[in-house]
Amino acid sequence: AASDVYKRQAQLCAIGIASITMYFVNPMFSMILLMWIIVLFLISYLFSRNIKDMSHVYSESRSKISGHIVDSLSNFVTVLSFARYRHEQRRIDDVLVDVVAKDRRMQWAVIKMRIIQDMLYLLMITGMLFGLIILFRRGEVSVGDFVLIMTLSLSIGQTIWWLANQLVQFAEDIGKCTQALTIIVQPHEVVDSPNAKPLKVTHGEIRYEQVDFKYKDHNVIFNGLNVII
Protein backbone atom coordinates (compact mmCIF):
# COMPACT_ATOMS: atom_id res chain seq x y z
CA ALA A 1 0.00 0.00 0.00
CA ALA A 2 2.84 2.39 0.83
CA SER A 3 4.50 1.71 -2.53
CA ASP A 4 1.22 2.56 -4.32
CA VAL A 5 1.05 5.88 -2.43
CA TYR A 6 4.61 6.74 -3.43
CA LYS A 7 3.80 5.76 -7.00
CA ARG A 8 0.81 8.11 -7.09
CA GLN A 9 2.87 10.93 -5.61
CA ALA A 10 5.57 10.38 -8.22
CA GLN A 11 2.95 10.45 -10.98
CA LEU A 12 1.51 13.72 -9.69
CA CYS A 13 5.00 15.24 -9.51
CA ALA A 14 5.69 14.08 -13.06
CA ILE A 15 2.45 15.72 -14.26
CA GLY A 16 3.41 18.98 -12.54
CA ILE A 17 6.92 18.96 -14.00
CA ALA A 18 5.57 18.18 -17.47
CA SER A 19 3.06 21.05 -17.28
CA ILE A 20 5.79 23.50 -16.23
CA THR A 21 8.10 22.28 -19.00
CA MET A 22 5.35 22.68 -21.59
CA TYR A 23 4.63 26.17 -20.28
CA PHE A 24 8.21 27.30 -20.85
CA VAL A 25 8.19 25.87 -24.37
CA ASN A 26 4.86 27.53 -25.13
CA PRO A 27 1.99 28.32 -22.70
CA MET A 28 -0.53 27.00 -25.24
CA PHE A 29 0.59 23.40 -24.70
CA SER A 30 0.29 23.69 -20.95
CA MET A 31 -3.21 25.11 -21.33
CA ILE A 32 -4.24 22.29 -23.67
CA LEU A 33 -3.01 19.70 -21.19
CA LEU A 34 -4.70 21.40 -18.23
CA MET A 35 -8.04 21.79 -20.04
CA TRP A 36 -7.91 18.15 -21.15
CA ILE A 37 -7.27 16.95 -17.60
CA ILE A 38 -10.19 19.01 -16.24
CA VAL A 39 -12.63 17.84 -18.93
CA LEU A 40 -11.51 14.21 -18.66
CA PHE A 41 -11.92 14.02 -14.88
CA LEU A 42 -15.18 15.97 -14.94
CA ILE A 43 -16.77 13.58 -17.44
CA SER A 44 -15.30 10.56 -15.64
CA TYR A 45 -16.76 11.81 -12.36
CA LEU A 46 -20.23 12.27 -13.87
CA PHE A 47 -20.15 8.78 -15.39
CA SER A 48 -18.76 7.26 -12.19
CA ARG A 49 -21.79 8.47 -10.21
CA ASN A 50 -24.14 6.55 -12.49
CA ILE A 51 -21.86 3.53 -12.53
CA LYS A 52 -21.81 3.53 -8.73
CA ASP A 53 -25.61 3.37 -8.61
CA MET A 54 -25.70 0.67 -11.29
CA SER A 55 -23.10 -1.34 -9.40
CA HIS A 56 -25.19 -1.09 -6.23
CA VAL A 57 -28.29 -2.37 -8.03
CA TYR A 58 -26.32 -5.14 -9.72
CA SER A 59 -24.79 -6.24 -6.42
CA GLU A 60 -28.25 -6.49 -4.87
CA SER A 61 -29.40 -8.74 -7.72
CA ARG A 62 -26.27 -10.87 -7.46
CA SER A 63 -26.80 -11.33 -3.73
CA LYS A 64 -30.40 -12.29 -4.40
CA ILE A 65 -29.49 -15.00 -6.93
CA SER A 66 -26.82 -16.33 -4.56
CA GLY A 67 -29.41 -16.57 -1.78
CA HIS A 68 -31.87 -18.40 -4.05
CA ILE A 69 -29.25 -20.92 -5.18
CA VAL A 70 -28.05 -21.60 -1.63
CA ASP A 71 -31.63 -21.92 -0.40
CA SER A 72 -32.59 -24.35 -3.16
CA LEU A 73 -29.50 -26.53 -2.82
CA SER A 74 -29.51 -26.67 0.97
CA ASN A 75 -33.19 -27.67 0.96
CA PHE A 76 -33.15 -29.93 -2.10
CA VAL A 77 -34.72 -32.80 -0.13
CA THR A 78 -37.71 -30.64 0.77
CA VAL A 79 -37.95 -29.36 -2.81
CA LEU A 80 -38.07 -32.92 -4.16
CA SER A 81 -40.47 -34.09 -1.45
CA PHE A 82 -43.01 -31.43 -2.38
CA ALA A 83 -42.36 -31.71 -6.15
CA ARG A 84 -41.29 -28.07 -6.40
CA TYR A 85 -38.31 -28.58 -8.71
CA ARG A 86 -39.88 -26.73 -11.64
CA HIS A 87 -40.96 -23.89 -9.39
CA GLU A 88 -37.44 -23.44 -8.00
CA GLN A 89 -35.97 -23.61 -11.50
CA ARG A 90 -38.31 -20.91 -12.81
CA ARG A 91 -37.61 -18.71 -9.80
CA ILE A 92 -33.82 -18.94 -10.26
CA ASP A 93 -34.15 -18.40 -14.03
CA ASP A 94 -36.14 -15.21 -13.50
CA VAL A 95 -33.63 -13.82 -11.03
CA LEU A 96 -30.71 -14.84 -13.24
CA VAL A 97 -32.18 -13.00 -16.22
CA ASP A 98 -32.52 -9.90 -14.04
CA VAL A 99 -28.90 -10.17 -12.88
CA VAL A 100 -27.60 -10.50 -16.44
CA ALA A 101 -29.66 -7.51 -17.61
CA LYS A 102 -28.37 -5.25 -14.82
CA ASP A 103 -24.79 -6.39 -15.29
CA ARG A 104 -25.03 -5.75 -19.03
CA ARG A 105 -26.44 -2.27 -18.38
CA MET A 106 -23.54 -1.46 -16.05
CA GLN A 107 -20.90 -2.86 -18.43
CA TRP A 108 -22.31 -0.82 -21.32
CA ALA A 109 -21.98 2.32 -19.21
CA VAL A 110 -18.33 1.43 -18.48
CA ILE A 111 -17.64 0.79 -22.17
CA LYS A 112 -19.20 4.12 -23.17
CA MET A 113 -17.10 5.88 -20.54
CA ARG A 114 -13.89 4.33 -21.83
CA ILE A 115 -14.77 5.17 -25.43
CA ILE A 116 -15.23 8.82 -24.44
CA GLN A 117 -11.94 8.75 -22.52
CA ASP A 118 -10.14 7.32 -25.54
CA MET A 119 -11.66 9.95 -27.84
CA LEU A 120 -10.61 12.74 -25.46
CA TYR A 121 -7.09 11.31 -25.30
CA LEU A 122 -6.85 11.22 -29.11
CA LEU A 123 -8.28 14.74 -29.27
CA MET A 124 -5.62 16.02 -26.87
CA ILE A 125 -2.79 14.37 -28.85
CA THR A 126 -4.22 15.73 -32.10
CA GLY A 127 -4.43 19.23 -30.62
CA MET A 128 -0.82 19.05 -29.42
CA LEU A 129 0.36 17.80 -32.81
CA PHE A 130 -1.63 20.40 -34.72
CA GLY A 131 -0.27 23.21 -32.54
CA LEU A 132 3.30 21.95 -32.89
CA ILE A 133 3.03 21.82 -36.67
CA ILE A 134 1.76 25.40 -36.84
CA LEU A 135 4.44 26.74 -34.46
CA PHE A 136 7.17 24.72 -36.20
CA ARG A 137 6.26 26.27 -39.54
CA ARG A 138 6.45 29.70 -37.92
CA GLY A 139 9.85 28.84 -36.47
CA GLU A 140 8.66 29.29 -32.87
CA VAL A 141 9.56 25.73 -31.81
CA SER A 142 12.55 23.59 -32.64
CA VAL A 143 12.74 19.93 -33.56
CA GLY A 144 13.80 19.20 -29.97
CA ASP A 145 10.77 21.08 -28.64
CA PHE A 146 8.57 19.14 -31.05
CA VAL A 147 9.85 15.79 -29.79
CA LEU A 148 9.75 16.92 -26.15
CA ILE A 149 6.12 18.06 -26.26
CA MET A 150 4.92 14.94 -28.06
CA THR A 151 6.81 12.63 -25.69
CA LEU A 152 5.44 14.41 -22.63
CA SER A 153 1.92 14.46 -24.09
CA LEU A 154 1.94 10.72 -24.76
CA SER A 155 3.43 9.69 -21.42
CA ILE A 156 1.45 12.09 -19.24
CA GLY A 157 -1.71 11.47 -21.26
CA GLN A 158 -1.46 7.74 -20.64
CA THR A 159 -0.96 8.33 -16.91
CA ILE A 160 -3.99 10.64 -16.66
CA TRP A 161 -6.07 8.26 -18.78
CA TRP A 162 -5.17 5.41 -16.40
CA LEU A 163 -6.09 7.50 -13.35
CA ALA A 164 -9.45 8.36 -14.91
CA ASN A 165 -10.12 4.66 -15.54
CA GLN A 166 -9.27 3.91 -11.92
CA LEU A 167 -11.88 6.48 -10.87
CA VAL A 168 -14.54 4.53 -12.76
CA GLN A 169 -13.32 1.23 -11.28
CA PHE A 170 -13.32 2.81 -7.83
CA ALA A 171 -16.93 3.94 -8.29
CA GLU A 172 -17.90 0.39 -9.29
CA ASP A 173 -16.25 -1.01 -6.15
CA ILE A 174 -17.93 1.65 -3.99
CA GLY A 175 -21.31 0.56 -5.33
CA LYS A 176 -20.58 -3.04 -4.31
CA CYS A 177 -19.39 -1.97 -0.85
CA THR A 178 -22.43 0.22 -0.17
CA GLN A 179 -24.72 -2.67 -1.08
CA ALA A 180 -22.90 -4.94 1.37
CA LEU A 181 -23.02 -2.30 4.09
CA THR A 182 -26.78 -1.86 3.69
CA ILE A 183 -27.18 -5.54 4.60
CA ILE A 184 -24.82 -5.29 7.58
CA VAL A 185 -26.38 -2.16 9.10
CA GLN A 186 -29.98 -3.25 8.50
CA PRO A 187 -31.81 -3.13 11.87
CA HIS A 188 -33.42 -6.23 13.31
CA GLU A 189 -37.14 -6.57 12.67
CA VAL A 190 -37.80 -8.32 15.99
CA VAL A 191 -36.80 -6.20 18.97
CA ASP A 192 -37.58 -6.28 22.67
CA SER A 193 -40.23 -4.01 24.09
CA PRO A 194 -38.91 -0.97 26.03
CA ASN A 195 -39.83 -2.51 29.42
CA ALA A 196 -38.73 -6.07 28.64
CA LYS A 197 -37.22 -8.02 31.50
CA PRO A 198 -34.63 -10.83 31.25
CA LEU A 199 -36.31 -14.13 30.33
CA LYS A 200 -36.22 -16.79 33.02
CA VAL A 201 -37.37 -20.26 31.95
CA THR A 202 -38.33 -22.40 34.95
CA HIS A 203 -40.30 -25.09 33.13
CA GLY A 204 -39.93 -25.86 29.40
CA GLU A 205 -43.00 -27.11 27.54
CA ILE A 206 -44.39 -27.06 23.99
CA ARG A 207 -48.12 -27.75 23.69
CA TYR A 208 -50.17 -28.38 20.52
CA GLU A 209 -53.92 -28.42 21.06
CA GLN A 210 -56.59 -29.41 18.53
CA VAL A 211 -54.32 -29.09 15.47
CA ASP A 212 -55.77 -29.98 12.03
CA PHE A 213 -53.69 -30.51 8.88
CA LYS A 214 -54.37 -31.49 5.28
CA TYR A 215 -52.90 -30.90 1.83
CA LYS A 216 -54.91 -28.93 -0.67
CA ASP A 217 -57.53 -31.07 -2.43
CA HIS A 218 -56.44 -34.18 -0.48
CA ASN A 219 -57.59 -36.17 2.51
CA VAL A 220 -57.04 -34.94 6.03
CA ILE A 221 -53.70 -36.08 7.49
CA PHE A 222 -54.69 -35.57 11.10
CA ASN A 223 -57.53 -33.86 12.92
CA GLY A 224 -57.78 -32.63 16.51
CA LEU A 225 -54.16 -33.51 17.32
CA ASN A 226 -52.98 -32.88 20.90
CA VAL A 227 -49.26 -33.13 21.66
CA ILE A 228 -47.34 -32.07 24.76
CA ILE A 229 -43.55 -31.94 24.57
CSV table of C-alpha atoms in Angstrom, one decimal:
chain,number,residue,atom,x,y,z
A,1,ALA,CA,0.0,0.0,0.0
A,2,ALA,CA,2.8,2.4,0.8
A,3,SER,CA,4.5,1.7,-2.5
A,4,ASP,CA,1.2,2.6,-4.3
A,5,VAL,CA,1.1,5.9,-2.4
A,6,TYR,CA,4.6,6.7,-3.4
A,7,LYS,CA,3.8,5.8,-7.0
A,8,ARG,CA,0.8,8.1,-7.1
A,9,GLN,CA,2.9,10.9,-5.6
A,10,ALA,CA,5.6,10.4,-8.2
A,11,GLN,CA,3.0,10.5,-11.0
A,12,LEU,CA,1.5,13.7,-9.7
A,13,CYS,CA,5.0,15.2,-9.5
A,14,ALA,CA,5.7,14.1,-13.1
A,15,ILE,CA,2.5,15.7,-14.3
A,16,GLY,CA,3.4,19.0,-12.5
A,17,ILE,CA,6.9,19.0,-14.0
A,18,ALA,CA,5.6,18.2,-17.5
A,19,SER,CA,3.1,21.0,-17.3
A,20,ILE,CA,5.8,23.5,-16.2
A,21,THR,CA,8.1,22.3,-19.0
A,22,MET,CA,5.3,22.7,-21.6
A,23,TYR,CA,4.6,26.2,-20.3
A,24,PHE,CA,8.2,27.3,-20.8
A,25,VAL,CA,8.2,25.9,-24.4
A,26,ASN,CA,4.9,27.5,-25.1
A,27,PRO,CA,2.0,28.3,-22.7
A,28,MET,CA,-0.5,27.0,-25.2
A,29,PHE,CA,0.6,23.4,-24.7
A,30,SER,CA,0.3,23.7,-20.9
A,31,MET,CA,-3.2,25.1,-21.3
A,32,ILE,CA,-4.2,22.3,-23.7
A,33,LEU,CA,-3.0,19.7,-21.2
A,34,LEU,CA,-4.7,21.4,-18.2
A,35,MET,CA,-8.0,21.8,-20.0
A,36,TRP,CA,-7.9,18.2,-21.2
A,37,ILE,CA,-7.3,17.0,-17.6
A,38,ILE,CA,-10.2,19.0,-16.2
A,39,VAL,CA,-12.6,17.8,-18.9
A,40,LEU,CA,-11.5,14.2,-18.7
A,41,PHE,CA,-11.9,14.0,-14.9
A,42,LEU,CA,-15.2,16.0,-14.9
A,43,ILE,CA,-16.8,13.6,-17.4
A,44,SER,CA,-15.3,10.6,-15.6
A,45,TYR,CA,-16.8,11.8,-12.4
A,46,LEU,CA,-20.2,12.3,-13.9
A,47,PHE,CA,-20.1,8.8,-15.4
A,48,SER,CA,-18.8,7.3,-12.2
A,49,ARG,CA,-21.8,8.5,-10.2
A,50,ASN,CA,-24.1,6.6,-12.5
A,51,ILE,CA,-21.9,3.5,-12.5
A,52,LYS,CA,-21.8,3.5,-8.7
A,53,ASP,CA,-25.6,3.4,-8.6
A,54,MET,CA,-25.7,0.7,-11.3
A,55,SER,CA,-23.1,-1.3,-9.4
A,56,HIS,CA,-25.2,-1.1,-6.2
A,57,VAL,CA,-28.3,-2.4,-8.0
A,58,TYR,CA,-26.3,-5.1,-9.7
A,59,SER,CA,-24.8,-6.2,-6.4
A,60,GLU,CA,-28.3,-6.5,-4.9
A,61,SER,CA,-29.4,-8.7,-7.7
A,62,ARG,CA,-26.3,-10.9,-7.5
A,63,SER,CA,-26.8,-11.3,-3.7
A,64,LYS,CA,-30.4,-12.3,-4.4
A,65,ILE,CA,-29.5,-15.0,-6.9
A,66,SER,CA,-26.8,-16.3,-4.6
A,67,GLY,CA,-29.4,-16.6,-1.8
A,68,HIS,CA,-31.9,-18.4,-4.0
A,69,ILE,CA,-29.3,-20.9,-5.2
A,70,VAL,CA,-28.0,-21.6,-1.6
A,71,ASP,CA,-31.6,-21.9,-0.4
A,72,SER,CA,-32.6,-24.3,-3.2
A,73,LEU,CA,-29.5,-26.5,-2.8
A,74,SER,CA,-29.5,-26.7,1.0
A,75,ASN,CA,-33.2,-27.7,1.0
A,76,PHE,CA,-33.2,-29.9,-2.1
A,77,VAL,CA,-34.7,-32.8,-0.1
A,78,THR,CA,-37.7,-30.6,0.8
A,79,VAL,CA,-38.0,-29.4,-2.8
A,80,LEU,CA,-38.1,-32.9,-4.2
A,81,SER,CA,-40.5,-34.1,-1.5
A,82,PHE,CA,-43.0,-31.4,-2.4
A,83,ALA,CA,-42.4,-31.7,-6.2
A,84,ARG,CA,-41.3,-28.1,-6.4
A,85,TYR,CA,-38.3,-28.6,-8.7
A,86,ARG,CA,-39.9,-26.7,-11.6
A,87,HIS,CA,-41.0,-23.9,-9.4
A,88,GLU,CA,-37.4,-23.4,-8.0
A,89,GLN,CA,-36.0,-23.6,-11.5
A,90,ARG,CA,-38.3,-20.9,-12.8
A,91,ARG,CA,-37.6,-18.7,-9.8
A,92,ILE,CA,-33.8,-18.9,-10.3
A,93,ASP,CA,-34.1,-18.4,-14.0
A,94,ASP,CA,-36.1,-15.2,-13.5
A,95,VAL,CA,-33.6,-13.8,-11.0
A,96,LEU,CA,-30.7,-14.8,-13.2
A,97,VAL,CA,-32.2,-13.0,-16.2
A,98,ASP,CA,-32.5,-9.9,-14.0
A,99,VAL,CA,-28.9,-10.2,-12.9
A,100,VAL,CA,-27.6,-10.5,-16.4
A,101,ALA,CA,-29.7,-7.5,-17.6
A,102,LYS,CA,-28.4,-5.3,-14.8
A,103,ASP,CA,-24.8,-6.4,-15.3
A,104,ARG,CA,-25.0,-5.7,-19.0
A,105,ARG,CA,-26.4,-2.3,-18.4
A,106,MET,CA,-23.5,-1.5,-16.1
A,107,GLN,CA,-20.9,-2.9,-18.4
A,108,TRP,CA,-22.3,-0.8,-21.3
A,109,ALA,CA,-22.0,2.3,-19.2
A,110,VAL,CA,-18.3,1.4,-18.5
A,111,ILE,CA,-17.6,0.8,-22.2
A,112,LYS,CA,-19.2,4.1,-23.2
A,113,MET,CA,-17.1,5.9,-20.5
A,114,ARG,CA,-13.9,4.3,-21.8
A,115,ILE,CA,-14.8,5.2,-25.4
A,116,ILE,CA,-15.2,8.8,-24.4
A,117,GLN,CA,-11.9,8.7,-22.5
A,118,ASP,CA,-10.1,7.3,-25.5
A,119,MET,CA,-11.7,10.0,-27.8
A,120,LEU,CA,-10.6,12.7,-25.5
A,121,TYR,CA,-7.1,11.3,-25.3
A,122,LEU,CA,-6.9,11.2,-29.1
A,123,LEU,CA,-8.3,14.7,-29.3
A,124,MET,CA,-5.6,16.0,-26.9
A,125,ILE,CA,-2.8,14.4,-28.8
A,126,THR,CA,-4.2,15.7,-32.1
A,127,GLY,CA,-4.4,19.2,-30.6
A,128,MET,CA,-0.8,19.1,-29.4
A,129,LEU,CA,0.4,17.8,-32.8
A,130,PHE,CA,-1.6,20.4,-34.7
A,131,GLY,CA,-0.3,23.2,-32.5
A,132,LEU,CA,3.3,21.9,-32.9
A,133,ILE,CA,3.0,21.8,-36.7
A,134,ILE,CA,1.8,25.4,-36.8
A,135,LEU,CA,4.4,26.7,-34.5
A,136,PHE,CA,7.2,24.7,-36.2
A,137,ARG,CA,6.3,26.3,-39.5
A,138,ARG,CA,6.4,29.7,-37.9
A,139,GLY,CA,9.9,28.8,-36.5
A,140,GLU,CA,8.7,29.3,-32.9
A,141,VAL,CA,9.6,25.7,-31.8
A,142,SER,CA,12.6,23.6,-32.6
A,143,VAL,CA,12.7,19.9,-33.6
A,144,GLY,CA,13.8,19.2,-30.0
A,145,ASP,CA,10.8,21.1,-28.6
A,146,PHE,CA,8.6,19.1,-31.0
A,147,VAL,CA,9.9,15.8,-29.8
A,148,LEU,CA,9.8,16.9,-26.1
A,149,ILE,CA,6.1,18.1,-26.3
A,150,MET,CA,4.9,14.9,-28.1
A,151,THR,CA,6.8,12.6,-25.7
A,152,LEU,CA,5.4,14.4,-22.6
A,153,SER,CA,1.9,14.5,-24.1
A,154,LEU,CA,1.9,10.7,-24.8
A,155,SER,CA,3.4,9.7,-21.4
A,156,ILE,CA,1.4,12.1,-19.2
A,157,GLY,CA,-1.7,11.5,-21.3
A,158,GLN,CA,-1.5,7.7,-20.6
A,159,THR,CA,-1.0,8.3,-16.9
A,160,ILE,CA,-4.0,10.6,-16.7
A,161,TRP,CA,-6.1,8.3,-18.8
A,162,TRP,CA,-5.2,5.4,-16.4
A,163,LEU,CA,-6.1,7.5,-13.4
A,164,ALA,CA,-9.5,8.4,-14.9
A,165,ASN,CA,-10.1,4.7,-15.5
A,166,GLN,CA,-9.3,3.9,-11.9
A,167,LEU,CA,-11.9,6.5,-10.9
A,168,VAL,CA,-14.5,4.5,-12.8
A,169,GLN,CA,-13.3,1.2,-11.3
A,170,PHE,CA,-13.3,2.8,-7.8
A,171,ALA,CA,-16.9,3.9,-8.3
A,172,GLU,CA,-17.9,0.4,-9.3
A,173,ASP,CA,-16.3,-1.0,-6.2
A,174,ILE,CA,-17.9,1.6,-4.0
A,175,GLY,CA,-21.3,0.6,-5.3
A,176,LYS,CA,-20.6,-3.0,-4.3
A,177,CYS,CA,-19.4,-2.0,-0.9
A,178,THR,CA,-22.4,0.2,-0.2
A,179,GLN,CA,-24.7,-2.7,-1.1
A,180,ALA,CA,-22.9,-4.9,1.4
A,181,LEU,CA,-23.0,-2.3,4.1
A,182,THR,CA,-26.8,-1.9,3.7
A,183,ILE,CA,-27.2,-5.5,4.6
A,184,ILE,CA,-24.8,-5.3,7.6
A,185,VAL,CA,-26.4,-2.2,9.1
A,186,GLN,CA,-30.0,-3.3,8.5
A,187,PRO,CA,-31.8,-3.1,11.9
A,188,HIS,CA,-33.4,-6.2,13.3
A,189,GLU,CA,-37.1,-6.6,12.7
A,190,VAL,CA,-37.8,-8.3,16.0
A,191,VAL,CA,-36.8,-6.2,19.0
A,192,ASP,CA,-37.6,-6.3,22.7
A,193,SER,CA,-40.2,-4.0,24.1
A,194,PRO,CA,-38.9,-1.0,26.0
A,195,ASN,CA,-39.8,-2.5,29.4
A,196,ALA,CA,-38.7,-6.1,28.6
A,197,LYS,CA,-37.2,-8.0,31.5
A,198,PRO,CA,-34.6,-10.8,31.2
A,199,LEU,CA,-36.3,-14.1,30.3
A,200,LYS,CA,-36.2,-16.8,33.0
A,201,VAL,CA,-37.4,-20.3,31.9
A,202,THR,CA,-38.3,-22.4,34.9
A,203,HIS,CA,-40.3,-25.1,33.1
A,204,GLY,CA,-39.9,-25.9,29.4
A,205,GLU,CA,-43.0,-27.1,27.5
A,206,ILE,CA,-44.4,-27.1,24.0
A,207,ARG,CA,-48.1,-27.8,23.7
A,208,TYR,CA,-50.2,-28.4,20.5
A,209,GLU,CA,-53.9,-28.4,21.1
A,210,GLN,CA,-56.6,-29.4,18.5
A,211,VAL,CA,-54.3,-29.1,15.5
A,212,ASP,CA,-55.8,-30.0,12.0
A,213,PHE,CA,-53.7,-30.5,8.9
A,214,LYS,CA,-54.4,-31.5,5.3
A,215,TYR,CA,-52.9,-30.9,1.8
A,216,LYS,CA,-54.9,-28.9,-0.7
A,217,ASP,CA,-57.5,-31.1,-2.4
A,218,HIS,CA,-56.4,-34.2,-0.5
A,219,ASN,CA,-57.6,-36.2,2.5
A,220,VAL,CA,-57.0,-34.9,6.0
A,221,ILE,CA,-53.7,-36.1,7.5
A,222,PHE,CA,-54.7,-35.6,11.1
A,223,ASN,CA,-57.5,-33.9,12.9
A,224,GLY,CA,-57.8,-32.6,16.5
A,225,LEU,CA,-54.2,-33.5,17.3
A,226,ASN,CA,-53.0,-32.9,20.9
A,227,VAL,CA,-49.3,-33.1,21.7
A,228,ILE,CA,-47.3,-32.1,24.8
A,229,ILE,CA,-43.5,-31.9,24.6
